[in-house]
Amino acid sequence: MRKILILFPLLLSGSVFAEAEWLVIGNDTKIECRAEGLTKVKPGDDTVSFINLAEGKDRPSDFPSISMTNSIFGPPTNVAVTPDQKLAIVANSMNWVEDGGVWNAEPAKTLYVIDLEGGKPGAVSAVKTKAQPSGMSISRDGKNLLVANRADRSVSLFRIEDKSARLLDTVSVDGEAAAVSIHPDGKSALVAKFGEHFVGQIGVEGDKLNYDQAKDIPVGLSPYNVKIHPGGEFAIVCNTGNRGLPDGHRDTLSLIDLGAEGAHVYDTIPVGDGPEGLAISADGKYVAVPLLNGSTDMFKDKWFHHPNGEVVLYQADGKELKEVSRVETGAFPEGIAFSADASHLYVANLDSEDLSVYAIDDGKLRQLGEPISLPGKPGSMGSAH
C-alpha cells in the first residue's frame, strides 16, 4: 500500500459526490527534452492527477494529485478508468536505476489500482504484471482489463474485482505490444505491434486469451496506438513512423474493417507528424488525434521544428472519417480525451507541462482560456470513455 500525498487539495465545499467523471493524468519528472535528446535525470516526485469533470468541464481547478511513479515510456495509453468511475489503473512502464551516477530505465512490472469512490483518490494497491506494461483497455462491462506488455512481447488478461485486479492469463504476441483495445462485445481485442508494423488479433474466451500470428494485419510504420470504435465495426490505428519520433514527414491513420469476414485495412488517412495519442468520443461521433509536430527543444535545430503541436478532429460517418477541425495546442501533445458528452476535448502537452481545454462547437475546436499547469510532464491521460 503506497502513502498518498495530496499536492492540490480538493475543495469539497460541503458538496456530495453523487456522480463523477474522472480524467486521470500521469506526470513524469525523470525526463527532460533537451537539444541532445530525451535525457534521463534523477527521479523527482512523479504524480498522477485526478480531475473530476462532473465538477466543471470548462476550467478544471483544485484537482488532487498523488505521488506515484509513472513513466513517459509506455504512454499515452497506460492509464485507464473503469466504466463505473470507481477505479483508476496506472501502469508504471519503466523503473529508474542509477549506475555510477548515471540514471537508466529498465522495464517495470507494476500496475497501480486507485480507489476513486468518495469523490477523491483513496487507497492504492500494487499488482504485478509482465515486463513494461504499456497500453491498457477495460471491457465495457468493467470486468476485464487487458494490458500490453511491450518488453515481454505479450498481452495479459486481468479480472477487476474487490477494488483490485487479478491476473488470469498472458499470451505471447511475437512483437512489441504498445497498445491494446477490447472490442465492445468483450470477445476479442486488437494489439498494436510497434516494431513489427502490424496489428494483431486476440481472442478473449472466458479466462483465456488466444492469438494467431497468421491473422496479423499489416498497417503503417510504427503503430503506437489502436482503438476500436464504440460501434465495433472498425478500428483506428496511429502509425507514428520513424520509431515514434517526429521527423517532419506526414504520418498516417489506418482504418481496419472489423465487420468483414476477414479484418483488413480499408483506408489510410494522412494526418500529420507524430500521431501518438488517440481518442474516440463515447457516442462514436468524433475522433481526435494530437500531433507531436517536432514541438520540443530536441528538434529546435531541425527543419521540421514547430513551437506547438496540433490537434486534428474528425467526424465519423459510418466507417469514414472526415476532418472537421485542426488547431494548434501546447508543445509535444500526447494524452487526449473527450468529456462523456463529447462537448469538450482535453489535450495533455508533455513538453509545456500543461493541459489544454477545447469546446467542440458544431464540429469545430475552440480553446477555452490558457492551458492549465500540471506538476510534471503529462505523458499519459485516460478516462472511462
mmCIF file of C-alpha atoms in Angstrom:
data_model
loop_
_atom_site.group_PDB
_atom_site.id
_atom_site.type_symbol
_atom_site.label_atom_id
_atom_site.label_comp_id
_atom_site.label_asym_id
_atom_site.label_seq_id
_atom_site.Cartn_x
_atom_site.Cartn_y
_atom_site.Cartn_z
ATOM 1 C CA MET A 1 0.000 0.000 0.000
ATOM 2 C CA ARG A 2 1.513 3.366 -1.041
ATOM 3 C CA LYS A 3 1.239 6.517 1.012
ATOM 4 C CA ILE A 4 -0.851 9.127 -0.801
ATOM 5 C CA LEU A 5 0.430 12.699 -0.993
ATOM 6 C CA ILE A 6 -2.175 15.294 -1.911
ATOM 7 C CA LEU A 7 -0.468 18.132 -3.775
ATOM 8 C CA PHE A 8 -3.560 20.142 -4.621
ATOM 9 C CA PRO A 9 -6.383 19.817 -2.069
ATOM 10 C CA LEU A 10 -9.818 19.036 -3.434
ATOM 11 C CA LEU A 11 -12.292 21.638 -2.195
ATOM 12 C CA LEU A 12 -15.429 19.721 -1.316
ATOM 13 C CA SER A 13 -17.343 22.815 -0.074
ATOM 14 C CA GLY A 14 -19.879 20.510 1.516
ATOM 15 C CA SER A 15 -20.856 19.020 -1.835
ATOM 16 C CA VAL A 16 -21.950 15.421 -2.153
ATOM 17 C CA PHE A 17 -20.419 13.367 -4.978
ATOM 18 C CA ALA A 18 -23.468 11.741 -6.477
ATOM 19 C CA GLU A 19 -21.651 11.312 -9.770
ATOM 20 C CA ALA A 20 -18.092 11.504 -11.037
ATOM 21 C CA GLU A 21 -16.419 11.733 -14.410
ATOM 22 C CA TRP A 22 -12.721 11.217 -13.981
ATOM 23 C CA LEU A 23 -9.844 12.388 -16.145
ATOM 24 C CA VAL A 24 -6.570 10.806 -14.944
ATOM 25 C CA ILE A 25 -3.163 12.197 -15.959
ATOM 26 C CA GLY A 26 0.286 10.658 -15.388
ATOM 27 C CA ASN A 27 3.050 13.257 -14.792
ATOM 28 C CA ASP A 28 6.697 12.187 -15.188
ATOM 29 C CA THR A 29 9.603 14.184 -13.673
ATOM 30 C CA LYS A 30 12.506 11.913 -14.679
ATOM 31 C CA ILE A 31 12.914 13.065 -18.294
ATOM 32 C CA GLU A 32 13.993 16.347 -19.857
ATOM 33 C CA CYS A 33 13.569 17.140 -23.556
ATOM 34 C CA ARG A 34 16.954 18.700 -24.286
ATOM 35 C CA ALA A 35 18.614 19.610 -27.569
ATOM 36 C CA GLU A 36 20.735 16.461 -27.293
ATOM 37 C CA GLY A 37 17.629 14.295 -26.944
ATOM 38 C CA LEU A 38 15.472 12.724 -24.220
ATOM 39 C CA THR A 39 17.681 12.961 -21.123
ATOM 40 C CA LYS A 40 17.165 10.777 -18.061
ATOM 41 C CA VAL A 41 17.638 12.693 -14.811
ATOM 42 C CA LYS A 42 17.438 11.915 -11.093
ATOM 43 C CA PRO A 43 13.894 10.938 -10.103
ATOM 44 C CA GLY A 44 11.853 13.739 -8.608
ATOM 45 C CA ASP A 45 8.266 13.388 -7.480
ATOM 46 C CA ASP A 46 6.200 11.692 -10.189
ATOM 47 C CA THR A 47 2.490 12.262 -9.730
ATOM 48 C CA VAL A 48 -0.884 11.217 -11.055
ATOM 49 C CA SER A 49 -3.526 13.974 -11.246
ATOM 50 C CA PHE A 50 -7.272 13.411 -10.934
ATOM 51 C CA ILE A 51 -9.774 15.810 -12.493
ATOM 52 C CA ASN A 52 -13.478 15.305 -11.843
ATOM 53 C CA LEU A 53 -15.179 16.771 -14.905
ATOM 54 C CA ALA A 54 -18.543 16.471 -13.165
ATOM 55 C CA GLU A 55 -17.376 19.471 -11.107
ATOM 56 C CA GLY A 56 -16.793 21.585 -14.237
ATOM 57 C CA LYS A 57 -15.631 20.919 -17.774
ATOM 58 C CA ASP A 58 -14.546 24.397 -18.907
ATOM 59 C CA ARG A 59 -11.834 25.163 -16.366
ATOM 60 C CA PRO A 60 -10.886 22.258 -14.082
ATOM 61 C CA SER A 61 -9.167 23.522 -10.927
ATOM 62 C CA ASP A 62 -8.294 22.467 -7.384
ATOM 63 C CA PHE A 63 -7.748 18.885 -8.505
ATOM 64 C CA PRO A 64 -5.771 16.426 -6.363
ATOM 65 C CA SER A 65 -2.543 14.716 -7.353
ATOM 66 C CA ILE A 66 -0.947 11.762 -5.628
ATOM 67 C CA SER A 67 2.710 10.808 -5.515
ATOM 68 C CA MET A 68 3.126 7.778 -7.777
ATOM 69 C CA THR A 69 5.915 6.572 -10.047
ATOM 70 C CA ASN A 70 4.990 6.518 -13.730
ATOM 71 C CA SER A 71 6.842 6.884 -16.999
ATOM 72 C CA ILE A 72 6.606 8.610 -20.370
ATOM 73 C CA PHE A 73 7.911 5.357 -21.866
ATOM 74 C CA GLY A 74 4.655 3.458 -22.401
ATOM 75 C CA PRO A 75 2.105 6.262 -22.540
ATOM 76 C CA PRO A 76 -0.077 7.827 -23.680
ATOM 77 C CA THR A 77 -2.113 4.641 -23.269
ATOM 78 C CA ASN A 78 -1.067 3.410 -19.809
ATOM 79 C CA VAL A 79 -3.919 4.981 -17.808
ATOM 80 C CA ALA A 80 -7.486 3.656 -17.609
ATOM 81 C CA VAL A 81 -10.687 4.285 -15.630
ATOM 82 C CA THR A 82 -13.420 1.708 -15.023
ATOM 83 C CA PRO A 83 -16.837 2.434 -16.615
ATOM 84 C CA ASP A 84 -18.425 2.892 -13.179
ATOM 85 C CA GLN A 85 -15.827 5.594 -12.344
ATOM 86 C CA LYS A 86 -14.826 3.754 -9.151
ATOM 87 C CA LEU A 87 -11.255 2.739 -10.015
ATOM 88 C CA ALA A 88 -8.299 4.139 -11.932
ATOM 89 C CA ILE A 89 -5.471 1.929 -13.143
ATOM 90 C CA VAL A 90 -1.999 3.275 -13.902
ATOM 91 C CA ALA A 91 0.797 1.178 -15.373
ATOM 92 C CA ASN A 92 4.352 2.079 -14.414
ATOM 93 C CA SER A 93 6.175 1.063 -17.575
ATOM 94 C CA MET A 94 9.795 1.695 -16.521
ATOM 95 C CA ASN A 95 11.880 1.748 -13.339
ATOM 96 C CA TRP A 96 14.739 4.225 -12.868
ATOM 97 C CA VAL A 97 18.087 2.705 -11.892
ATOM 98 C CA GLU A 98 21.303 4.556 -11.004
ATOM 99 C CA ASP A 99 24.665 3.204 -12.132
ATOM 100 C CA GLY A 100 27.773 5.260 -11.427
ATOM 101 C CA GLY A 101 25.839 8.488 -11.202
ATOM 102 C CA VAL A 102 24.036 7.814 -14.476
ATOM 103 C CA TRP A 103 20.293 7.124 -14.500
ATOM 104 C CA ASN A 104 18.881 4.478 -16.826
ATOM 105 C CA ALA A 105 15.445 2.998 -17.426
ATOM 106 C CA GLU A 106 14.607 -0.685 -17.207
ATOM 107 C CA PRO A 107 11.249 -2.408 -17.739
ATOM 108 C CA ALA A 108 8.941 -2.328 -14.726
ATOM 109 C CA LYS A 109 6.216 -4.877 -13.892
ATOM 110 C CA THR A 110 3.681 -2.934 -11.831
ATOM 111 C CA LEU A 111 0.081 -1.760 -12.146
ATOM 112 C CA TYR A 112 -1.391 0.595 -9.553
ATOM 113 C CA VAL A 113 -5.108 0.381 -8.780
ATOM 114 C CA ILE A 114 -6.540 3.546 -7.181
ATOM 115 C CA ASP A 115 -9.879 3.706 -5.357
ATOM 116 C CA LEU A 116 -11.913 6.695 -6.617
ATOM 117 C CA GLU A 117 -15.075 6.213 -4.576
ATOM 118 C CA GLY A 118 -15.956 9.141 -2.351
ATOM 119 C CA GLY A 119 -15.057 11.767 -4.920
ATOM 120 C CA LYS A 120 -11.269 11.723 -4.486
ATOM 121 C CA PRO A 121 -8.378 9.249 -4.900
ATOM 122 C CA GLY A 122 -8.092 6.874 -1.982
ATOM 123 C CA ALA A 123 -6.318 3.602 -1.258
ATOM 124 C CA VAL A 124 -3.744 2.350 -3.749
ATOM 125 C CA SER A 125 -2.845 -1.289 -4.362
ATOM 126 C CA ALA A 126 0.031 -2.631 -6.481
ATOM 127 C CA VAL A 127 -0.461 -5.537 -8.891
ATOM 128 C CA LYS A 128 2.313 -7.390 -10.714
ATOM 129 C CA THR A 129 2.217 -7.938 -14.472
ATOM 130 C CA LYS A 130 4.784 -8.723 -17.181
ATOM 131 C CA ALA A 131 7.676 -6.520 -18.327
ATOM 132 C CA GLN A 132 6.938 -2.931 -19.433
ATOM 133 C CA PRO A 133 3.151 -2.660 -19.181
ATOM 134 C CA SER A 134 2.147 -0.006 -21.688
ATOM 135 C CA GLY A 135 -1.280 0.118 -23.341
ATOM 136 C CA MET A 136 -4.391 -0.831 -21.348
ATOM 137 C CA SER A 137 -8.059 -1.375 -22.168
ATOM 138 C CA ILE A 138 -11.057 -2.164 -19.946
ATOM 139 C CA SER A 139 -14.086 -4.085 -21.184
ATOM 140 C CA ARG A 140 -17.423 -2.296 -21.457
ATOM 141 C CA ASP A 141 -18.846 -4.281 -18.521
ATOM 142 C CA GLY A 142 -15.863 -3.280 -16.372
ATOM 143 C CA LYS A 143 -14.867 -6.861 -15.573
ATOM 144 C CA ASN A 144 -11.793 -7.429 -17.734
ATOM 145 C CA LEU A 145 -8.573 -5.477 -18.135
ATOM 146 C CA LEU A 146 -6.123 -6.124 -20.969
ATOM 147 C CA VAL A 147 -2.512 -4.964 -20.642
ATOM 148 C CA ALA A 148 0.011 -4.754 -23.483
ATOM 149 C CA ASN A 149 3.433 -5.727 -22.092
ATOM 150 C CA ARG A 150 5.897 -4.192 -24.515
ATOM 151 C CA ALA A 151 9.200 -5.685 -23.332
ATOM 152 C CA ASP A 152 7.599 -9.070 -22.613
ATOM 153 C CA ARG A 153 6.032 -9.019 -26.100
ATOM 154 C CA SER A 154 2.744 -10.200 -24.678
ATOM 155 C CA VAL A 155 -0.793 -9.246 -23.614
ATOM 156 C CA SER A 156 -2.189 -10.067 -20.170
ATOM 157 C CA LEU A 157 -5.799 -10.530 -19.071
ATOM 158 C CA PHE A 158 -6.830 -9.368 -15.582
ATOM 159 C CA ARG A 159 -10.154 -9.687 -13.786
ATOM 160 C CA ILE A 160 -11.164 -6.484 -11.999
ATOM 161 C CA GLU A 161 -12.676 -7.370 -8.623
ATOM 162 C CA ASP A 162 -12.618 -6.279 -4.978
ATOM 163 C CA LYS A 163 -11.008 -2.962 -5.895
ATOM 164 C CA SER A 164 -8.020 -4.721 -7.407
ATOM 165 C CA ALA A 165 -7.047 -6.758 -10.474
ATOM 166 C CA ARG A 166 -6.257 -10.487 -10.627
ATOM 167 C CA LEU A 167 -4.053 -11.929 -13.375
ATOM 168 C CA LEU A 168 -5.842 -14.665 -15.337
ATOM 169 C CA ASP A 169 -3.767 -15.298 -18.457
ATOM 170 C CA THR A 170 -0.941 -13.993 -20.639
ATOM 171 C CA VAL A 171 -0.386 -14.715 -24.323
ATOM 172 C CA SER A 172 2.704 -14.012 -26.432
ATOM 173 C CA VAL A 173 2.055 -11.832 -29.481
ATOM 174 C CA ASP A 174 5.516 -12.090 -31.070
ATOM 175 C CA GLY A 175 6.075 -8.348 -31.090
ATOM 176 C CA GLU A 176 6.379 -5.039 -29.194
ATOM 177 C CA ALA A 177 2.891 -4.762 -27.725
ATOM 178 C CA ALA A 178 2.442 -0.982 -27.445
ATOM 179 C CA ALA A 179 -1.342 -0.597 -27.163
ATOM 180 C CA VAL A 180 -4.434 -2.775 -26.908
ATOM 181 C CA SER A 181 -8.177 -2.232 -27.416
ATOM 182 C CA ILE A 182 -11.026 -4.535 -26.379
ATOM 183 C CA HIS A 183 -13.977 -4.927 -28.760
ATOM 184 C CA PRO A 184 -17.305 -3.670 -27.334
ATOM 185 C CA ASP A 185 -18.591 -7.267 -27.228
ATOM 186 C CA GLY A 186 -15.674 -8.232 -24.959
ATOM 187 C CA LYS A 187 -14.832 -11.314 -27.030
ATOM 188 C CA SER A 188 -11.837 -10.023 -28.963
ATOM 189 C CA ALA A 189 -9.187 -7.316 -28.989
ATOM 190 C CA LEU A 190 -6.564 -5.674 -31.175
ATOM 191 C CA VAL A 191 -2.923 -5.105 -30.209
ATOM 192 C CA ALA A 192 -0.545 -2.637 -31.899
ATOM 193 C CA LYS A 193 2.817 -4.319 -32.593
ATOM 194 C CA PHE A 194 5.060 -1.279 -32.750
ATOM 195 C CA GLY A 195 8.342 -2.702 -34.048
ATOM 196 C CA GLU A 196 6.718 -5.134 -36.462
ATOM 197 C CA HIS A 197 4.291 -2.675 -38.164
ATOM 198 C CA PHE A 198 1.319 -4.997 -37.642
ATOM 199 C CA VAL A 199 -1.862 -5.106 -35.576
ATOM 200 C CA GLY A 200 -2.565 -8.483 -34.004
ATOM 201 C CA GLN A 201 -5.956 -10.028 -33.288
ATOM 202 C CA ILE A 202 -6.623 -11.574 -29.875
ATOM 203 C CA GLY A 203 -9.484 -13.790 -28.826
ATOM 204 C CA VAL A 204 -10.934 -13.461 -25.306
ATOM 205 C CA GLU A 205 -12.661 -16.651 -24.190
ATOM 206 C CA GLY A 206 -13.636 -16.642 -20.537
ATOM 207 C CA ASP A 207 -10.412 -16.541 -18.532
ATOM 208 C CA LYS A 208 -8.178 -17.269 -21.526
ATOM 209 C CA LEU A 209 -6.591 -15.366 -24.403
ATOM 210 C CA ASN A 210 -5.634 -16.761 -27.794
ATOM 211 C CA TYR A 211 -3.514 -15.295 -30.566
ATOM 212 C CA ASP A 212 -2.744 -16.424 -34.115
ATOM 213 C CA GLN A 213 0.108 -14.581 -35.833
ATOM 214 C CA ALA A 214 -1.268 -15.619 -39.229
ATOM 215 C CA LYS A 215 -4.162 -13.202 -38.636
ATOM 216 C CA ASP A 216 -1.897 -10.158 -38.147
ATOM 217 C CA ILE A 217 -2.969 -7.093 -40.132
ATOM 218 C CA PRO A 218 -0.239 -5.024 -41.862
ATOM 219 C CA VAL A 219 -0.637 -1.313 -41.128
ATOM 220 C CA GLY A 220 1.689 1.719 -41.391
ATOM 221 C CA LEU A 221 5.135 2.257 -39.874
ATOM 222 C CA SER A 222 5.490 2.021 -36.090
ATOM 223 C CA PRO A 223 1.844 1.688 -34.946
ATOM 224 C CA TYR A 224 1.724 3.125 -31.432
ATOM 225 C CA ASN A 225 -1.967 3.346 -30.652
ATOM 226 C CA VAL A 226 -5.155 1.484 -31.577
ATOM 227 C CA LYS A 227 -8.800 1.961 -30.598
ATOM 228 C CA ILE A 228 -11.961 0.167 -31.675
ATOM 229 C CA HIS A 229 -14.913 2.421 -32.499
ATOM 230 C CA PRO A 230 -17.814 2.107 -29.979
ATOM 231 C CA GLY A 231 -19.978 0.602 -32.734
ATOM 232 C CA GLY A 232 -17.492 -2.253 -33.087
ATOM 233 C CA GLU A 233 -17.394 -2.207 -36.892
ATOM 234 C CA PHE A 234 -13.991 -0.603 -37.392
ATOM 235 C CA ALA A 235 -10.789 0.368 -35.610
ATOM 236 C CA ILE A 236 -8.306 3.213 -35.922
ATOM 237 C CA VAL A 237 -4.521 2.814 -35.728
ATOM 238 C CA CYS A 238 -1.990 5.639 -35.237
ATOM 239 C CA ASN A 239 1.137 4.978 -37.310
ATOM 240 C CA THR A 240 3.875 7.183 -35.867
ATOM 241 C CA GLY A 241 6.632 6.429 -38.417
ATOM 242 C CA ASN A 242 10.357 6.784 -37.607
ATOM 243 C CA ARG A 243 10.150 4.624 -34.452
ATOM 244 C CA GLY A 244 7.730 7.052 -32.858
ATOM 245 C CA LEU A 245 9.816 10.210 -33.252
ATOM 246 C CA PRO A 246 8.635 13.217 -35.267
ATOM 247 C CA ASP A 247 10.636 13.846 -38.436
ATOM 248 C CA GLY A 248 8.580 16.292 -40.486
ATOM 249 C CA HIS A 249 7.023 13.616 -42.674
ATOM 250 C CA ARG A 250 3.270 13.182 -42.709
ATOM 251 C CA ASP A 251 2.270 10.036 -40.831
ATOM 252 C CA THR A 252 -0.976 8.123 -41.187
ATOM 253 C CA LEU A 253 -4.027 6.542 -39.620
ATOM 254 C CA SER A 254 -5.015 3.032 -40.704
ATOM 255 C CA LEU A 255 -8.721 2.168 -40.656
ATOM 256 C CA ILE A 256 -9.441 -1.527 -40.088
ATOM 257 C CA ASP A 257 -12.762 -3.088 -41.124
ATOM 258 C CA LEU A 258 -13.869 -5.470 -38.365
ATOM 259 C CA GLY A 259 -17.275 -6.269 -39.850
ATOM 260 C CA ALA A 260 -15.910 -8.162 -42.828
ATOM 261 C CA GLU A 261 -15.202 -11.896 -42.872
ATOM 262 C CA GLY A 262 -11.505 -11.088 -42.729
ATOM 263 C CA ALA A 263 -10.431 -7.988 -40.792
ATOM 264 C CA HIS A 264 -8.414 -5.730 -43.103
ATOM 265 C CA VAL A 265 -7.210 -2.175 -43.689
ATOM 266 C CA TYR A 266 -9.729 -0.433 -45.953
ATOM 267 C CA ASP A 267 -8.374 3.101 -45.809
ATOM 268 C CA THR A 268 -5.203 5.020 -44.926
ATOM 269 C CA ILE A 269 -5.504 8.686 -43.956
ATOM 270 C CA PRO A 270 -2.561 11.129 -43.895
ATOM 271 C CA VAL A 271 -2.831 13.007 -40.597
ATOM 272 C CA GLY A 272 0.438 14.811 -39.759
ATOM 273 C CA ASP A 273 3.754 14.411 -37.940
ATOM 274 C CA GLY A 274 3.808 12.189 -34.865
ATOM 275 C CA PRO A 275 0.294 10.891 -34.075
ATOM 276 C CA GLU A 276 0.734 9.096 -30.730
ATOM 277 C CA GLY A 277 -2.461 9.938 -28.868
ATOM 278 C CA LEU A 278 -5.929 8.863 -29.990
ATOM 279 C CA ALA A 279 -9.424 9.378 -28.592
ATOM 280 C CA ILE A 280 -12.926 8.458 -29.765
ATOM 281 C CA SER A 281 -15.962 10.116 -28.211
ATOM 282 C CA ALA A 282 -18.331 7.871 -26.273
ATOM 283 C CA ASP A 283 -21.084 8.385 -28.845
ATOM 284 C CA GLY A 284 -18.674 7.470 -31.660
ATOM 285 C CA LYS A 285 -19.258 10.774 -33.464
ATOM 286 C CA TYR A 286 -15.768 12.245 -33.137
ATOM 287 C CA VAL A 287 -12.161 11.053 -33.354
ATOM 288 C CA ALA A 288 -9.279 13.246 -32.149
ATOM 289 C CA VAL A 289 -5.544 12.878 -32.771
ATOM 290 C CA PRO A 290 -2.761 15.085 -31.311
ATOM 291 C CA LEU A 291 0.403 15.597 -33.391
ATOM 292 C CA LEU A 292 3.872 15.960 -31.840
ATOM 293 C CA ASN A 293 4.903 18.230 -34.731
ATOM 294 C CA GLY A 294 8.556 18.403 -33.661
ATOM 295 C CA SER A 295 7.493 20.756 -30.855
ATOM 296 C CA THR A 296 10.350 20.337 -28.363
ATOM 297 C CA ASP A 297 13.947 21.510 -27.943
ATOM 298 C CA MET A 298 15.101 18.089 -29.110
ATOM 299 C CA PHE A 299 14.300 19.265 -32.631
ATOM 300 C CA LYS A 300 14.870 23.031 -32.371
ATOM 301 C CA ASP A 301 17.655 22.923 -34.987
ATOM 302 C CA LYS A 302 15.677 20.712 -37.381
ATOM 303 C CA TRP A 303 13.733 21.998 -40.348
ATOM 304 C CA PHE A 304 10.535 20.420 -39.030
ATOM 305 C CA HIS A 305 10.621 22.049 -35.582
ATOM 306 C CA HIS A 306 7.490 23.949 -34.513
ATOM 307 C CA PRO A 307 6.819 25.764 -31.233
ATOM 308 C CA ASN A 308 3.486 23.983 -30.803
ATOM 309 C CA GLY A 309 1.792 20.703 -31.573
ATOM 310 C CA GLU A 310 -1.532 20.274 -33.338
ATOM 311 C CA VAL A 311 -4.855 18.562 -32.704
ATOM 312 C CA VAL A 312 -6.938 17.138 -35.533
ATOM 313 C CA LEU A 313 -10.666 16.471 -35.066
ATOM 314 C CA TYR A 314 -12.517 14.056 -37.355
ATOM 315 C CA GLN A 315 -16.222 13.355 -37.647
ATOM 316 C CA ALA A 316 -17.202 9.721 -38.161
ATOM 317 C CA ASP A 317 -19.751 8.981 -40.885
ATOM 318 C CA GLY A 318 -20.286 5.248 -40.938
ATOM 319 C CA LYS A 319 -16.785 3.844 -41.355
ATOM 320 C CA GLU A 320 -15.414 7.021 -42.919
ATOM 321 C CA LEU A 321 -13.565 9.838 -41.152
ATOM 322 C CA LYS A 322 -13.885 13.463 -42.295
ATOM 323 C CA GLU A 323 -11.516 16.115 -40.945
ATOM 324 C CA VAL A 324 -13.566 18.972 -39.486
ATOM 325 C CA SER A 325 -11.072 20.955 -37.391
ATOM 326 C CA ARG A 326 -7.298 21.384 -36.945
ATOM 327 C CA VAL A 327 -5.819 23.709 -34.307
ATOM 328 C CA GLU A 328 -2.538 24.367 -32.503
ATOM 329 C CA THR A 329 -2.037 23.139 -28.958
ATOM 330 C CA GLY A 330 0.864 23.037 -26.476
ATOM 331 C CA ALA A 331 4.290 21.515 -27.003
ATOM 332 C CA PHE A 332 4.582 17.758 -27.613
ATOM 333 C CA PRO A 333 0.939 16.702 -27.054
ATOM 334 C CA GLU A 334 0.397 13.015 -26.235
ATOM 335 C CA GLY A 335 -2.562 12.303 -23.958
ATOM 336 C CA ILE A 336 -6.047 13.166 -25.209
ATOM 337 C CA ALA A 337 -9.611 12.544 -24.027
ATOM 338 C CA PHE A 338 -13.197 13.664 -24.644
ATOM 339 C CA SER A 339 -15.748 14.527 -21.985
ATOM 340 C CA ALA A 340 -18.507 11.934 -21.716
ATOM 341 C CA ASP A 341 -20.976 14.107 -23.630
ATOM 342 C CA ALA A 342 -18.388 14.967 -26.347
ATOM 343 C CA SER A 343 -18.796 18.700 -25.652
ATOM 344 C CA HIS A 344 -15.145 19.123 -24.612
ATOM 345 C CA LEU A 345 -11.719 17.812 -25.596
ATOM 346 C CA TYR A 346 -8.662 17.712 -23.310
ATOM 347 C CA VAL A 347 -5.051 17.544 -24.510
ATOM 348 C CA ALA A 348 -2.048 16.848 -22.261
ATOM 349 C CA ASN A 349 1.056 18.652 -23.540
ATOM 350 C CA LEU A 350 4.190 16.863 -22.370
ATOM 351 C CA ASP A 351 6.889 19.459 -23.039
ATOM 352 C CA SER A 352 4.909 22.508 -21.929
ATOM 353 C CA GLU A 353 3.675 20.556 -18.867
ATOM 354 C CA ASP A 354 0.072 21.648 -19.125
ATOM 355 C CA LEU A 355 -3.468 20.724 -20.131
ATOM 356 C CA SER A 356 -5.308 22.423 -22.999
ATOM 357 C CA VAL A 357 -9.116 22.531 -22.895
ATOM 358 C CA TYR A 358 -11.275 22.856 -26.019
ATOM 359 C CA ALA A 359 -15.000 23.231 -26.522
ATOM 360 C CA ILE A 360 -16.471 21.441 -29.535
ATOM 361 C CA ASP A 361 -18.860 23.812 -31.319
ATOM 362 C CA ASP A 362 -20.586 22.331 -34.370
ATOM 363 C CA GLY A 363 -17.568 20.142 -35.038
ATOM 364 C CA LYS A 364 -15.011 22.929 -34.514
ATOM 365 C CA LEU A 365 -12.432 23.125 -31.728
ATOM 366 C CA ARG A 366 -12.375 26.336 -29.660
ATOM 367 C CA GLN A 367 -9.735 26.751 -26.962
ATOM 368 C CA LEU A 368 -11.057 27.746 -23.546
ATOM 369 C CA GLY A 369 -8.553 30.032 -21.836
ATOM 370 C CA GLU A 370 -4.878 29.435 -21.224
ATOM 371 C CA PRO A 371 -3.574 25.896 -20.670
ATOM 372 C CA ILE A 372 -3.700 24.598 -17.083
ATOM 373 C CA SER A 373 -0.317 23.899 -15.440
ATOM 374 C CA LEU A 374 0.437 20.338 -14.329
ATOM 375 C CA PRO A 375 3.026 19.099 -11.777
ATOM 376 C CA GLY A 376 5.253 17.355 -14.310
ATOM 377 C CA LYS A 377 5.366 16.152 -17.896
ATOM 378 C CA PRO A 378 1.966 14.597 -18.733
ATOM 379 C CA GLY A 379 2.963 11.562 -20.750
ATOM 380 C CA SER A 380 -0.407 9.844 -20.372
ATOM 381 C CA MET A 381 -4.079 10.593 -19.897
ATOM 382 C CA GLY A 382 -7.120 8.366 -19.669
ATOM 383 C CA SER A 383 -10.820 8.333 -18.902
ATOM 384 C CA ALA A 384 -13.661 5.819 -18.860
ATOM 385 C CA HIS A 385 -14.699 6.905 -22.381
#
